[in-house]
Short mmCIF file of C-alpha atoms and ligand atoms in Angstrom, two decimals:
data_model
loop_
_atom_site.label_atom_id
_atom_site.label_comp_id
_atom_site.label_asym_id
_atom_site.label_seq_id
_atom_site.Cartn_x
_atom_site.Cartn_y
_atom_site.Cartn_z
CA MET A 1 42.75 1.40 -15.89
CA PRO A 2 39.41 3.00 -15.02
CA SER A 3 37.38 1.04 -12.52
CA PRO A 4 34.21 -0.41 -14.00
CA THR A 5 30.97 1.34 -13.07
CA LEU A 6 29.10 -0.84 -10.65
CA ILE A 7 25.50 -1.34 -11.64
CA THR A 8 23.39 -1.81 -8.51
CA PRO A 9 19.64 -1.47 -7.95
CA ALA A 10 20.38 1.82 -6.15
CA SER A 11 22.44 3.17 -9.04
CA VAL A 12 19.76 2.22 -11.54
CA LYS A 13 17.12 3.92 -9.36
CA LYS A 14 19.27 7.05 -9.11
CA ARG A 15 19.86 7.17 -12.87
CA LEU A 16 16.16 6.64 -13.64
CA ASN A 17 15.29 9.46 -11.25
CA GLU A 18 17.79 11.75 -12.97
CA LEU A 19 16.23 11.01 -16.31
CA GLY A 20 12.74 11.55 -14.95
CA LEU A 21 12.01 8.08 -16.32
CA ARG A 22 10.52 6.71 -13.15
CA SER A 23 7.70 9.24 -13.12
CA LYS A 24 7.17 8.84 -16.87
CA LEU A 25 6.91 5.08 -16.41
CA ARG A 26 4.52 5.45 -13.50
CA ALA A 27 2.23 7.40 -15.82
CA ARG A 28 2.39 4.48 -18.30
CA PRO A 29 1.85 1.47 -16.06
CA ARG A 30 1.48 -1.08 -18.88
CA VAL A 31 4.93 -0.13 -20.19
CA GLN A 32 6.34 -0.10 -16.65
CA GLY A 33 4.90 -3.58 -16.10
CA ARG A 34 6.48 -4.90 -19.32
CA ILE A 35 9.86 -3.47 -18.31
CA LEU A 36 9.65 -5.06 -14.85
CA ALA A 37 8.35 -8.40 -16.07
CA PRO A 38 11.64 -10.05 -17.21
CA ALA A 39 13.03 -9.71 -13.66
CA GLY A 40 10.01 -11.75 -12.53
CA ALA A 41 11.48 -14.75 -14.35
CA PHE A 42 13.84 -15.20 -11.40
CA ARG A 43 11.08 -14.90 -8.80
CA ARG A 44 7.95 -16.80 -7.90
CA LEU A 45 4.83 -15.84 -6.04
CA PRO A 46 5.27 -16.95 -2.43
CA ARG A 47 4.84 -20.60 -1.47
CA ALA A 48 6.50 -20.42 1.94
CA ALA A 49 4.73 -19.27 5.11
CA GLY A 50 4.74 -15.51 5.59
CA LEU A 51 2.57 -12.42 5.55
CA PHE A 52 2.48 -10.34 2.35
CA LEU A 53 0.74 -6.97 2.16
CA PRO A 54 0.29 -5.94 -1.48
CA PHE A 55 -1.21 -2.49 -1.98
CA TYR A 56 -2.58 -0.41 -4.82
CA HIS A 57 -3.66 3.17 -5.49
CA ASP A 58 -6.12 3.97 -8.29
CA VAL A 59 -7.80 1.10 -10.18
CA LEU A 60 -9.27 2.55 -13.36
CA PRO A 61 -12.10 0.48 -14.93
CA GLU A 62 -9.80 -0.57 -17.79
CA TYR A 63 -7.58 -2.33 -15.24
CA ALA A 64 -10.35 -4.12 -13.35
CA PRO A 65 -9.79 -7.47 -15.14
CA ASP A 66 -6.08 -7.19 -14.34
CA LEU A 67 -6.70 -6.60 -10.65
CA ARG A 68 -9.01 -9.60 -10.67
CA ARG A 69 -6.15 -11.67 -12.14
CA HIS A 70 -3.77 -10.50 -9.42
CA LEU A 71 -6.27 -11.36 -6.69
CA ALA A 72 -6.94 -14.79 -8.19
CA ALA A 73 -3.18 -15.48 -8.29
CA PHE A 74 -2.79 -14.53 -4.61
CA ARG A 75 -5.81 -16.58 -3.66
CA ARG A 76 -4.35 -19.68 -5.34
CA ARG A 77 -1.38 -19.36 -2.96
CA GLY A 78 -3.18 -18.53 0.29
CA PRO A 79 -5.96 -16.67 2.06
CA LEU A 80 -6.55 -12.92 1.81
CA VAL A 81 -7.16 -11.64 5.34
CA SER A 82 -8.24 -8.40 7.01
CA TRP A 83 -5.80 -5.91 8.56
CA ASP A 84 -6.94 -7.08 12.01
CA ASP A 85 -6.12 -10.68 11.14
CA ALA A 86 -2.76 -9.64 9.72
CA LEU A 87 -1.93 -7.94 13.03
CA LYS A 88 -3.00 -11.09 14.86
CA ILE A 89 -0.51 -13.09 12.80
CA LEU A 90 2.27 -10.61 13.72
CA ALA A 91 1.21 -10.89 17.38
CA GLY A 92 1.73 -14.64 17.14
CA ASP A 93 -1.95 -15.53 17.69
CA HIS A 94 -1.67 -18.08 14.95
CA GLU A 95 1.22 -19.30 12.89
CA PRO A 96 0.47 -19.28 9.13
CA ASP A 97 1.26 -22.59 7.41
CA GLY A 98 1.66 -20.92 4.02
CA PRO A 99 1.55 -17.47 2.43
CA VAL A 100 -1.14 -15.11 3.73
CA PHE A 101 -2.07 -11.89 1.93
CA CYS A 102 -3.56 -8.65 3.25
CA LEU A 103 -4.70 -5.99 0.78
CA SER A 104 -4.67 -2.23 1.16
CA PHE A 105 -5.30 0.84 -0.99
CA ASP A 106 -3.80 4.35 -0.57
CA ASP A 107 -4.98 7.97 -1.08
CA ALA A 108 -8.73 8.53 -1.77
CA HIS A 109 -9.44 7.43 -5.33
CA LEU A 110 -12.97 7.51 -6.72
CA SER A 111 -12.24 4.17 -8.38
CA TRP A 112 -12.35 2.54 -4.93
CA ARG A 113 -16.09 3.21 -4.89
CA ASP A 114 -16.71 2.39 -8.55
CA VAL A 115 -14.31 -0.49 -9.23
CA VAL A 116 -12.54 -1.84 -6.15
CA VAL A 117 -15.31 -2.15 -3.57
CA PRO A 118 -17.81 -3.85 -5.92
CA MET A 119 -15.14 -6.37 -6.97
CA LEU A 120 -13.90 -7.11 -3.46
CA SER A 121 -17.47 -7.43 -2.18
CA GLU A 122 -18.27 -9.94 -4.92
CA LEU A 123 -15.08 -11.92 -4.20
CA ARG A 124 -15.51 -11.57 -0.41
CA ILE A 125 -12.00 -10.19 -0.01
CA PRO A 126 -11.36 -7.83 2.94
CA ALA A 127 -9.26 -4.69 2.50
CA MET A 128 -7.90 -1.66 4.30
CA PHE A 129 -8.32 1.80 2.77
CA PHE A 130 -5.69 4.34 3.87
CA VAL A 131 -7.19 7.79 3.33
CA THR A 132 -5.43 11.11 2.86
CA THR A 133 -8.07 13.27 4.49
CA GLY A 134 -7.09 16.46 2.61
CA LEU A 135 -8.02 14.76 -0.67
CA ILE A 136 -11.60 14.03 0.35
CA GLY A 137 -14.08 16.02 -1.73
CA ARG A 138 -11.43 17.06 -4.28
CA PRO A 139 -12.05 16.24 -7.98
CA GLY A 140 -11.34 12.58 -8.74
CA ASN A 141 -11.47 11.66 -5.07
CA LEU A 142 -14.04 10.23 -2.70
CA SER A 143 -16.50 12.21 -0.61
CA TRP A 144 -17.09 11.45 3.06
CA ASP A 145 -20.42 9.91 2.03
CA ASP A 146 -18.51 7.54 -0.28
CA CYS A 147 -16.20 6.62 2.60
CA ARG A 148 -19.15 5.99 4.92
CA ALA A 149 -20.73 3.72 2.29
CA ILE A 150 -17.46 1.77 1.90
CA ALA A 151 -17.17 1.46 5.69
CA ALA A 152 -20.79 0.27 5.90
CA ALA A 153 -19.95 -2.41 3.29
CA GLY A 154 -17.53 -3.85 5.86
CA PHE A 155 -14.16 -2.47 4.81
CA ASP A 156 -11.49 -1.01 7.09
CA PHE A 157 -10.12 2.51 7.15
CA GLY A 158 -6.80 3.93 8.24
CA SER A 159 -5.01 7.26 7.91
CA HIS A 160 -2.63 8.19 5.11
CA SER A 161 -1.97 11.68 6.58
CA VAL A 162 -3.78 14.98 5.97
CA THR A 163 -1.73 16.52 3.16
CA HIS A 164 0.32 13.63 1.71
CA ARG A 165 3.45 15.76 2.11
CA ARG A 166 6.59 13.76 2.91
CA LEU A 167 6.64 13.52 6.71
CA THR A 168 10.42 13.78 6.98
CA ASP A 169 10.30 17.17 5.17
CA GLN A 170 8.09 18.61 7.91
CA GLY A 171 8.88 20.21 11.26
CA ASP A 172 7.79 18.48 14.44
CA ASP A 173 4.48 20.31 14.89
CA ASP A 174 3.38 19.91 11.28
CA ALA A 175 4.40 16.26 11.17
CA LEU A 176 2.54 15.51 14.39
CA ARG A 177 -0.59 17.15 12.98
CA GLU A 178 -0.52 14.80 9.98
CA PHE A 179 -1.14 11.94 12.41
CA ALA A 180 -3.45 13.60 14.93
CA ASP A 181 -5.69 15.68 12.65
CA SER A 182 -6.27 12.95 10.06
CA LYS A 183 -7.18 10.52 12.84
CA ARG A 184 -9.58 12.96 14.44
CA GLU A 185 -11.30 13.81 11.15
CA LEU A 186 -11.61 10.18 10.03
CA GLU A 187 -13.04 9.22 13.42
CA SER A 188 -15.57 12.03 13.45
CA GLU A 189 -16.67 11.41 9.84
CA LEU A 190 -16.79 7.61 10.04
CA GLN A 191 -17.78 7.27 13.69
CA ARG A 192 -15.21 4.55 14.33
CA GLU A 193 -11.82 4.34 15.91
CA ILE A 194 -8.88 4.77 13.47
CA ARG A 195 -5.79 2.91 14.66
CA ASP A 196 -3.71 2.25 11.55
CA PHE A 197 -1.45 4.62 9.61
CA ALA A 198 0.34 4.32 6.27
CA ALA A 199 3.19 6.75 5.58
CA PRO A 200 2.98 8.83 2.38
CA TYR A 201 5.54 7.46 -0.14
CA GLY A 202 6.68 5.11 2.61
CA SER A 203 10.28 4.36 1.58
CA ASP A 204 13.14 4.53 4.06
CA VAL A 205 13.74 8.25 3.36
CA ASP A 206 10.06 9.09 3.87
CA PHE A 207 9.82 8.15 7.55
CA GLY A 208 12.00 7.37 10.53
CA GLU A 209 11.92 6.84 14.26
CA ARG A 210 10.26 10.23 14.84
CA GLU A 211 7.31 9.30 12.63
CA ILE A 212 6.84 5.90 14.28
CA ALA A 213 6.97 7.60 17.72
CA TYR A 214 4.34 10.13 16.59
CA ALA A 215 2.08 7.33 15.37
CA GLU A 216 2.27 5.69 18.79
CA GLU A 217 1.81 8.98 20.66
CA THR A 218 -1.31 9.83 18.70
CA GLY A 219 -2.91 6.45 19.33
CA TYR A 220 -2.14 4.29 16.31
CA ARG A 221 -1.44 0.60 16.77
CA SER A 222 0.17 0.03 13.34
CA PHE A 223 2.43 1.95 10.97
CA ALA A 224 2.81 0.80 7.37
CA SER A 225 5.60 1.61 4.93
CA THR A 226 6.34 0.60 1.35
CA LEU A 227 9.41 -1.44 2.27
CA ARG A 228 8.85 -4.81 0.69
CA PRO A 229 10.07 -7.83 2.64
CA ALA A 230 7.59 -10.47 3.84
CA MET A 231 6.54 -10.34 7.48
CA TYR A 232 6.43 -13.03 10.16
CA PRO A 233 5.00 -13.64 13.65
CA GLY A 234 6.92 -11.50 16.14
CA ASP A 235 7.50 -8.61 13.71
CA SER A 236 6.40 -5.17 14.96
CA PRO A 237 3.02 -3.76 13.87
CA LEU A 238 4.79 -0.37 13.91
CA ALA A 239 7.01 -1.48 11.02
CA ILE A 240 4.68 -3.09 8.51
CA ASN A 241 6.14 -3.73 5.07
CA ARG A 242 3.88 -3.55 2.04
CA GLN A 243 4.46 -4.27 -1.64
CA GLY A 244 3.29 -1.52 -4.01
CA LEU A 245 1.67 -2.85 -7.18
CA HIS A 246 -0.16 -1.46 -10.19
CA PRO A 247 -3.13 -3.42 -11.50
CA ALA A 248 -1.89 -2.91 -15.07
CA TRP A 249 1.20 -5.00 -14.38
CA PRO A 250 1.42 -8.54 -15.73
CA LEU A 251 1.85 -11.25 -13.07
CA TRP A 252 5.55 -11.51 -13.85
CA ALA A 253 5.93 -7.89 -12.73
CA VAL A 254 3.90 -8.63 -9.59
CA ARG A 255 6.42 -11.40 -8.83
CA THR A 256 9.22 -8.80 -8.62
CA ARG A 257 7.44 -7.33 -5.58
CA VAL A 258 5.55 -10.22 -3.97
CA HIS A 259 7.80 -13.28 -3.82
CA ASP A 260 9.42 -15.84 -1.55
ZN1 LIG B 1 -0.14 7.84 -1.07
#
């Protein structure tokens, strides 16, 4: 008798990759959100104490009301804090008595300037912007002047590498430059110290011990991935988990990523 094919999250992921479905779905976030949503029936937004770090990329104007809904849902559960305050929680400076959220955004999207920053300023929500320095000035991306204006509005900046190439695909010298050169350029353009790094792609095949060592060597205090589990006091700032979301997703889809 043939053994039954085991359906696991990994096997589903592999099959979707083979079909090219994952990238097709990413290009159609509303559809992706509707497909994810049923799995959210078995999850709830966090109620227990813990640190959650949801992050986004581009937020097109059509999705602004959706992002606002996500933020309101988080805020009903607990405070949204700055990256600094999130690190203080990990350091054990204060023990959260419920869920705490810390927002970040990756790459260098123009919509940060036009959609995200105005909304977060109005709602008084802090955020970290992880910039891929090689994207600055390219079509559809921010200029350094835009970044300086966002920094002046009180938001935080970190590095998201120079080229956005997968770090683990690169030789030692090239990989090290992704950390050092992006830091140097961000610091010279923004005139502030850059101490936080988010790995491109950020799953467990996209970084390893070498990358975390390079982050430390080049003067970063935190290293963020896209691994999803909640974080707690005592966890390392060099292994920060974040939950990747798309603003187009319904809240049920959000619950598949950010949950107890
Ligand atoms: Zn990225």
